[in-house]
PDB file of C-alpha atoms in Angstrom:
ATOM      1  CA  UNK A   8       5.827   2.896 196.547  1.00 65.00           C
ATOM      2  CA  UNK A   9       3.929   5.478 194.528  1.00 59.00           C
ATOM      3  CA  UNK A  10       6.906   7.891 194.649  1.00 60.00           C
ATOM      4  CA  UNK A  11       9.284   5.141 193.566  1.00 52.00           C
ATOM      5  CA  UNK A  12       7.172   4.369 190.468  1.00 60.00           C
ATOM      6  CA  UNK A  13       7.004   8.093 189.627  1.00 62.00           C
ATOM      7  CA  UNK A  14      10.788   8.459 189.933  1.00 59.00           C
ATOM      8  CA  UNK A  15      11.471   5.363 187.837  1.00 60.00           C
ATOM      9  CA  UNK A  16       9.004   6.530 185.177  1.00 56.00           C
ATOM     10  CA  UNK A  17      10.635   9.968 185.096  1.00 56.00           C
ATOM     11  CA  UNK A  18      14.079   8.436 184.744  1.00 52.00           C
ATOM     12  CA  UNK A  19      12.887   6.254 181.856  1.00 52.00           C
ATOM     13  CA  UNK A  20      11.518   9.301 180.041  1.00 55.00           C
ATOM     14  CA  UNK A  21      14.732  11.284 180.646  1.00 52.00           C
ATOM     15  CA  UNK A  22      16.952   8.415 179.493  1.00 46.00           C
ATOM     16  CA  UNK A  23      14.847   7.862 176.382  1.00 52.00           C
ATOM     17  CA  UNK A  24      15.280  11.525 175.400  1.00 51.00           C
ATOM     18  CA  UNK A  25      19.064  11.260 175.465  1.00 52.00           C
ATOM     19  CA  UNK A  26      19.589   7.706 174.279  1.00 51.00           C
ATOM     20  CA  UNK A  27      17.238   7.401 171.331  1.00 53.00           C
ATOM     21  CA  UNK A  28      18.632   8.041 167.893  1.00 53.00           C
ATOM     22  CA  UNK A  29      17.138  10.454 165.430  1.00 50.00           C
ATOM     23  CA  UNK A  30      17.107  14.127 164.717  1.00 46.00           C
ATOM     24  CA  UNK A  31      14.446  16.009 166.638  1.00 45.00           C
ATOM     25  CA  UNK A  32      15.086  19.301 164.854  1.00 47.00           C
ATOM     26  CA  UNK A  33      15.471  18.859 161.127  1.00 44.00           C
ATOM     27  CA  UNK A  34      16.830  21.904 159.352  1.00 45.00           C
ATOM     28  CA  UNK A  35      15.779  22.584 155.795  1.00 43.00           C
ATOM     29  CA  UNK A  36      18.610  22.043 153.341  1.00 40.00           C
ATOM     30  CA  UNK A  37      19.389  25.352 151.706  1.00 38.00           C
ATOM     31  CA  UNK A  38      20.845  25.776 148.264  1.00 39.00           C
ATOM     32  CA  UNK A  39      22.533  28.831 146.887  1.00 41.00           C
ATOM     33  CA  UNK A  40      19.874  30.593 144.867  1.00 43.00           C
ATOM     34  CA  UNK A  41      20.248  32.392 141.587  1.00 42.00           C
ATOM     35  CA  UNK A  42      20.893  35.800 143.093  1.00 42.00           C
ATOM     36  CA  UNK A  43      24.451  34.763 144.024  1.00 44.00           C
ATOM     37  CA  UNK A  44      25.306  32.785 140.898  1.00 44.00           C
ATOM     38  CA  UNK A  45      27.010  34.006 137.773  1.00 40.00           C
ATOM     39  CA  UNK A  46      27.712  32.890 134.222  1.00 42.00           C
ATOM     40  CA  UNK A  47      31.423  33.564 134.759  1.00 44.00           C
ATOM     41  CA  UNK A  48      33.101  30.420 136.159  1.00 49.00           C
ATOM     42  CA  UNK A  49      36.033  32.432 137.555  1.00 52.00           C
ATOM     43  CA  UNK A  50      33.708  34.592 139.637  1.00 53.00           C
ATOM     44  CA  UNK A  51      33.943  34.192 143.408  1.00 52.00           C
ATOM     45  CA  UNK A  52      30.217  34.934 143.637  1.00 57.00           C
ATOM     46  CA  UNK A  53      29.431  31.324 144.505  1.00 68.00           C
ATOM     47  CA  UNK A  54      31.886  31.203 147.397  1.00 80.00           C
ATOM     48  CA  UNK A  55      29.157  31.734 149.989  1.00 83.00           C
ATOM     49  CA  UNK A  56      27.913  29.935 153.076  1.00 86.00           C
ATOM     50  CA  UNK A  57      24.239  29.972 154.119  1.00 87.00           C
ATOM     51  CA  UNK A  58      23.530  31.430 157.540  1.00 86.00           C
ATOM     52  CA  UNK A  59      20.841  29.563 159.485  1.00 89.00           C
ATOM     53  CA  UNK A  60      19.255  29.517 162.916  1.00 89.00           C
ATOM     54  CA  UNK A  61      19.455  32.273 165.490  1.00 89.00           C
ATOM     55  CA  UNK A  62      22.203  34.167 163.645  1.00 90.00           C
ATOM     56  CA  UNK A  63      20.041  34.281 160.496  1.00 89.00           C
ATOM     57  CA  UNK A  64      17.024  35.428 162.482  1.00 90.00           C
ATOM     58  CA  UNK A  65      19.004  38.283 164.059  1.00 91.00           C
ATOM     59  CA  UNK A  66      20.308  39.457 160.676  1.00 89.00           C
ATOM     60  CA  UNK A  67      16.803  39.301 159.163  1.00 90.00           C
ATOM     61  CA  UNK A  68      15.272  41.162 162.119  1.00 90.00           C
ATOM     62  CA  UNK A  69      17.913  43.908 161.874  1.00 91.00           C
ATOM     63  CA  UNK A  70      17.349  44.312 158.139  1.00 89.00           C
ATOM     64  CA  UNK A  71      13.552  44.265 158.338  1.00 89.00           C
ATOM     65  CA  UNK A  72      13.616  47.006 160.966  1.00 91.00           C
ATOM     66  CA  UNK A  73      15.941  49.218 158.887  1.00 90.00           C
ATOM     67  CA  UNK A  74      14.745  52.275 156.973  1.00 91.00           C
ATOM     68  CA  UNK A  75      16.408  50.953 153.798  1.00 90.00           C
ATOM     69  CA  UNK A  76      14.184  47.854 153.829  1.00 89.00           C
ATOM     70  CA  UNK A  77      11.049  49.833 154.665  1.00 90.00           C
ATOM     71  CA  UNK A  78      11.692  52.171 151.725  1.00 91.00           C
ATOM     72  CA  UNK A  79      12.356  49.288 149.302  1.00 89.00           C
ATOM     73  CA  UNK A  80       9.309  47.338 150.504  1.00 89.00           C
ATOM     74  CA  UNK A  81       7.053  50.376 150.158  1.00 91.00           C
ATOM     75  CA  UNK A  82       8.370  51.060 146.649  1.00 91.00           C
ATOM     76  CA  UNK A  83       7.963  47.451 145.491  1.00 89.00           C
ATOM     77  CA  UNK A  84       4.495  47.115 146.994  1.00 89.00           C
ATOM     78  CA  UNK A  85       3.413  50.310 145.217  1.00 90.00           C
ATOM     79  CA  UNK A  86       4.493  48.591 141.959  1.00 89.00           C
ATOM     80  CA  UNK A  87       2.248  45.594 142.672  1.00 89.00           C
ATOM     81  CA  UNK A  88       4.741  43.267 144.348  1.00 89.00           C
ATOM     82  CA  UNK A  89       3.777  41.206 147.382  1.00 90.00           C
ATOM     83  CA  UNK A  90       6.304  40.432 150.116  1.00 86.00           C
ATOM     84  CA  UNK A  91       6.401  36.685 150.875  1.00 88.00           C
ATOM     85  CA  UNK A  92       7.460  37.110 154.509  1.00 84.00           C
ATOM     86  CA  UNK A  93      10.481  36.673 156.716  1.00 84.00           C
ATOM     87  CA  UNK A  94      10.309  32.878 156.683  1.00 85.00           C
ATOM     88  CA  UNK A  95      11.558  32.729 153.084  1.00 86.00           C
ATOM     89  CA  UNK A  96      14.406  35.224 153.481  1.00 88.00           C
ATOM     90  CA  UNK A  97      17.787  33.804 152.474  1.00 89.00           C
ATOM     91  CA  UNK A  98      20.996  34.917 154.202  1.00 91.00           C
ATOM     92  CA  UNK A  99      24.517  34.138 152.966  1.00 91.00           C
ATOM     93  CA  UNK A 100      27.981  35.100 154.124  1.00 90.00           C
ATOM     94  CA  UNK A 101      30.712  35.493 151.502  1.00 87.00           C
ATOM     95  CA  UNK A 102      33.690  33.317 152.416  1.00 87.00           C
ATOM     96  CA  UNK A 103      36.412  35.592 151.026  1.00 86.00           C
ATOM     97  CA  UNK A 104      34.941  39.093 151.291  1.00 84.00           C
ATOM     98  CA  UNK A 105      33.324  40.822 154.276  1.00 87.00           C
ATOM     99  CA  UNK A 106      29.882  40.745 152.634  1.00 87.00           C
ATOM    100  CA  UNK A 107      26.591  39.587 154.112  1.00 89.00           C
ATOM    101  CA  UNK A 108      24.054  38.853 151.350  1.00 89.00           C
ATOM    102  CA  UNK A 109      20.356  38.892 152.202  1.00 90.00           C
ATOM    103  CA  UNK A 110      17.642  38.009 149.695  1.00 90.00           C
ATOM    104  CA  UNK A 111      14.097  39.111 150.461  1.00 89.00           C
ATOM    105  CA  UNK A 112      11.413  37.294 148.432  1.00 90.00           C
ATOM    106  CA  UNK A 113       8.681  39.178 146.583  1.00 90.00           C
ATOM    107  CA  UNK A 114       6.118  38.036 144.026  1.00 90.00           C
ATOM    108  CA  UNK A 115       4.917  40.210 141.155  1.00 87.00           C
ATOM    109  CA  UNK A 116       1.353  40.387 139.805  1.00 86.00           C
ATOM    110  CA  UNK A 117       2.086  37.611 137.250  1.00 88.00           C
ATOM    111  CA  UNK A 118       3.233  35.244 140.025  1.00 86.00           C
ATOM    112  CA  UNK A 119       6.968  35.444 139.273  1.00 88.00           C
ATOM    113  CA  UNK A 120       9.172  35.318 142.361  1.00 91.00           C
ATOM    114  CA  UNK A 121      11.800  38.042 142.743  1.00 89.00           C
ATOM    115  CA  UNK A 122      14.599  38.413 145.262  1.00 90.00           C
ATOM    116  CA  UNK A 123      15.329  41.928 146.522  1.00 89.00           C
ATOM    117  CA  UNK A 124      19.019  41.693 147.393  1.00 90.00           C
ATOM    118  CA  UNK A 125      20.881  43.559 150.092  1.00 90.00           C
ATOM    119  CA  UNK A 126      24.661  43.513 150.517  1.00 90.00           C
ATOM    120  CA  UNK A 127      25.610  44.534 154.065  1.00 89.00           C
ATOM    121  CA  UNK A 128      22.230  46.242 154.430  1.00 86.00           C
ATOM    122  CA  UNK A 129      22.457  48.255 151.185  1.00 89.00           C
ATOM    123  CA  UNK A 130      19.841  47.573 148.517  1.00 89.00           C
ATOM    124  CA  UNK A 131      21.318  46.192 145.269  1.00 88.00           C
ATOM    125  CA  UNK A 132      18.219  45.554 143.168  1.00 86.00           C
ATOM    126  CA  UNK A 133      15.827  42.762 142.236  1.00 86.00           C
ATOM    127  CA  UNK A 134      16.670  39.463 140.602  1.00 84.00           C
ATOM    128  CA  UNK A 135      14.064  37.015 139.272  1.00 85.00           C
ATOM    129  CA  UNK A 136      14.205  33.520 140.729  1.00 78.00           C
ATOM    130  CA  UNK A 137      14.109  30.765 138.162  1.00 66.00           C
TER     131      UNK A 137
END
């Protein structure tokens, strides 16, 4: 009898996991930030798709371990910038061109947020976030 109650209880838990509605993993809605926007309406700069999840994490890990990133980070930190961490890194894929855009967040001594941008792993410069 004790085993039967355990099995029935286990089945109820298993069924409730699959039957109940709701989203157990809520992803943060990402918007295209200012480092990929442009004043020119004809520009294809905004034709990007955010990369999320495991694919994003792999791209970020590859970039953070690169010498290009280490050099840029060292240079910016020597100028008084503070890196805000990998959790705030933004990754976008251009829909028409073979370009992967990665924005690494930094904050300057006045508290202004900056995005160090990399296109396919090559450093492109800093852009202030508004």
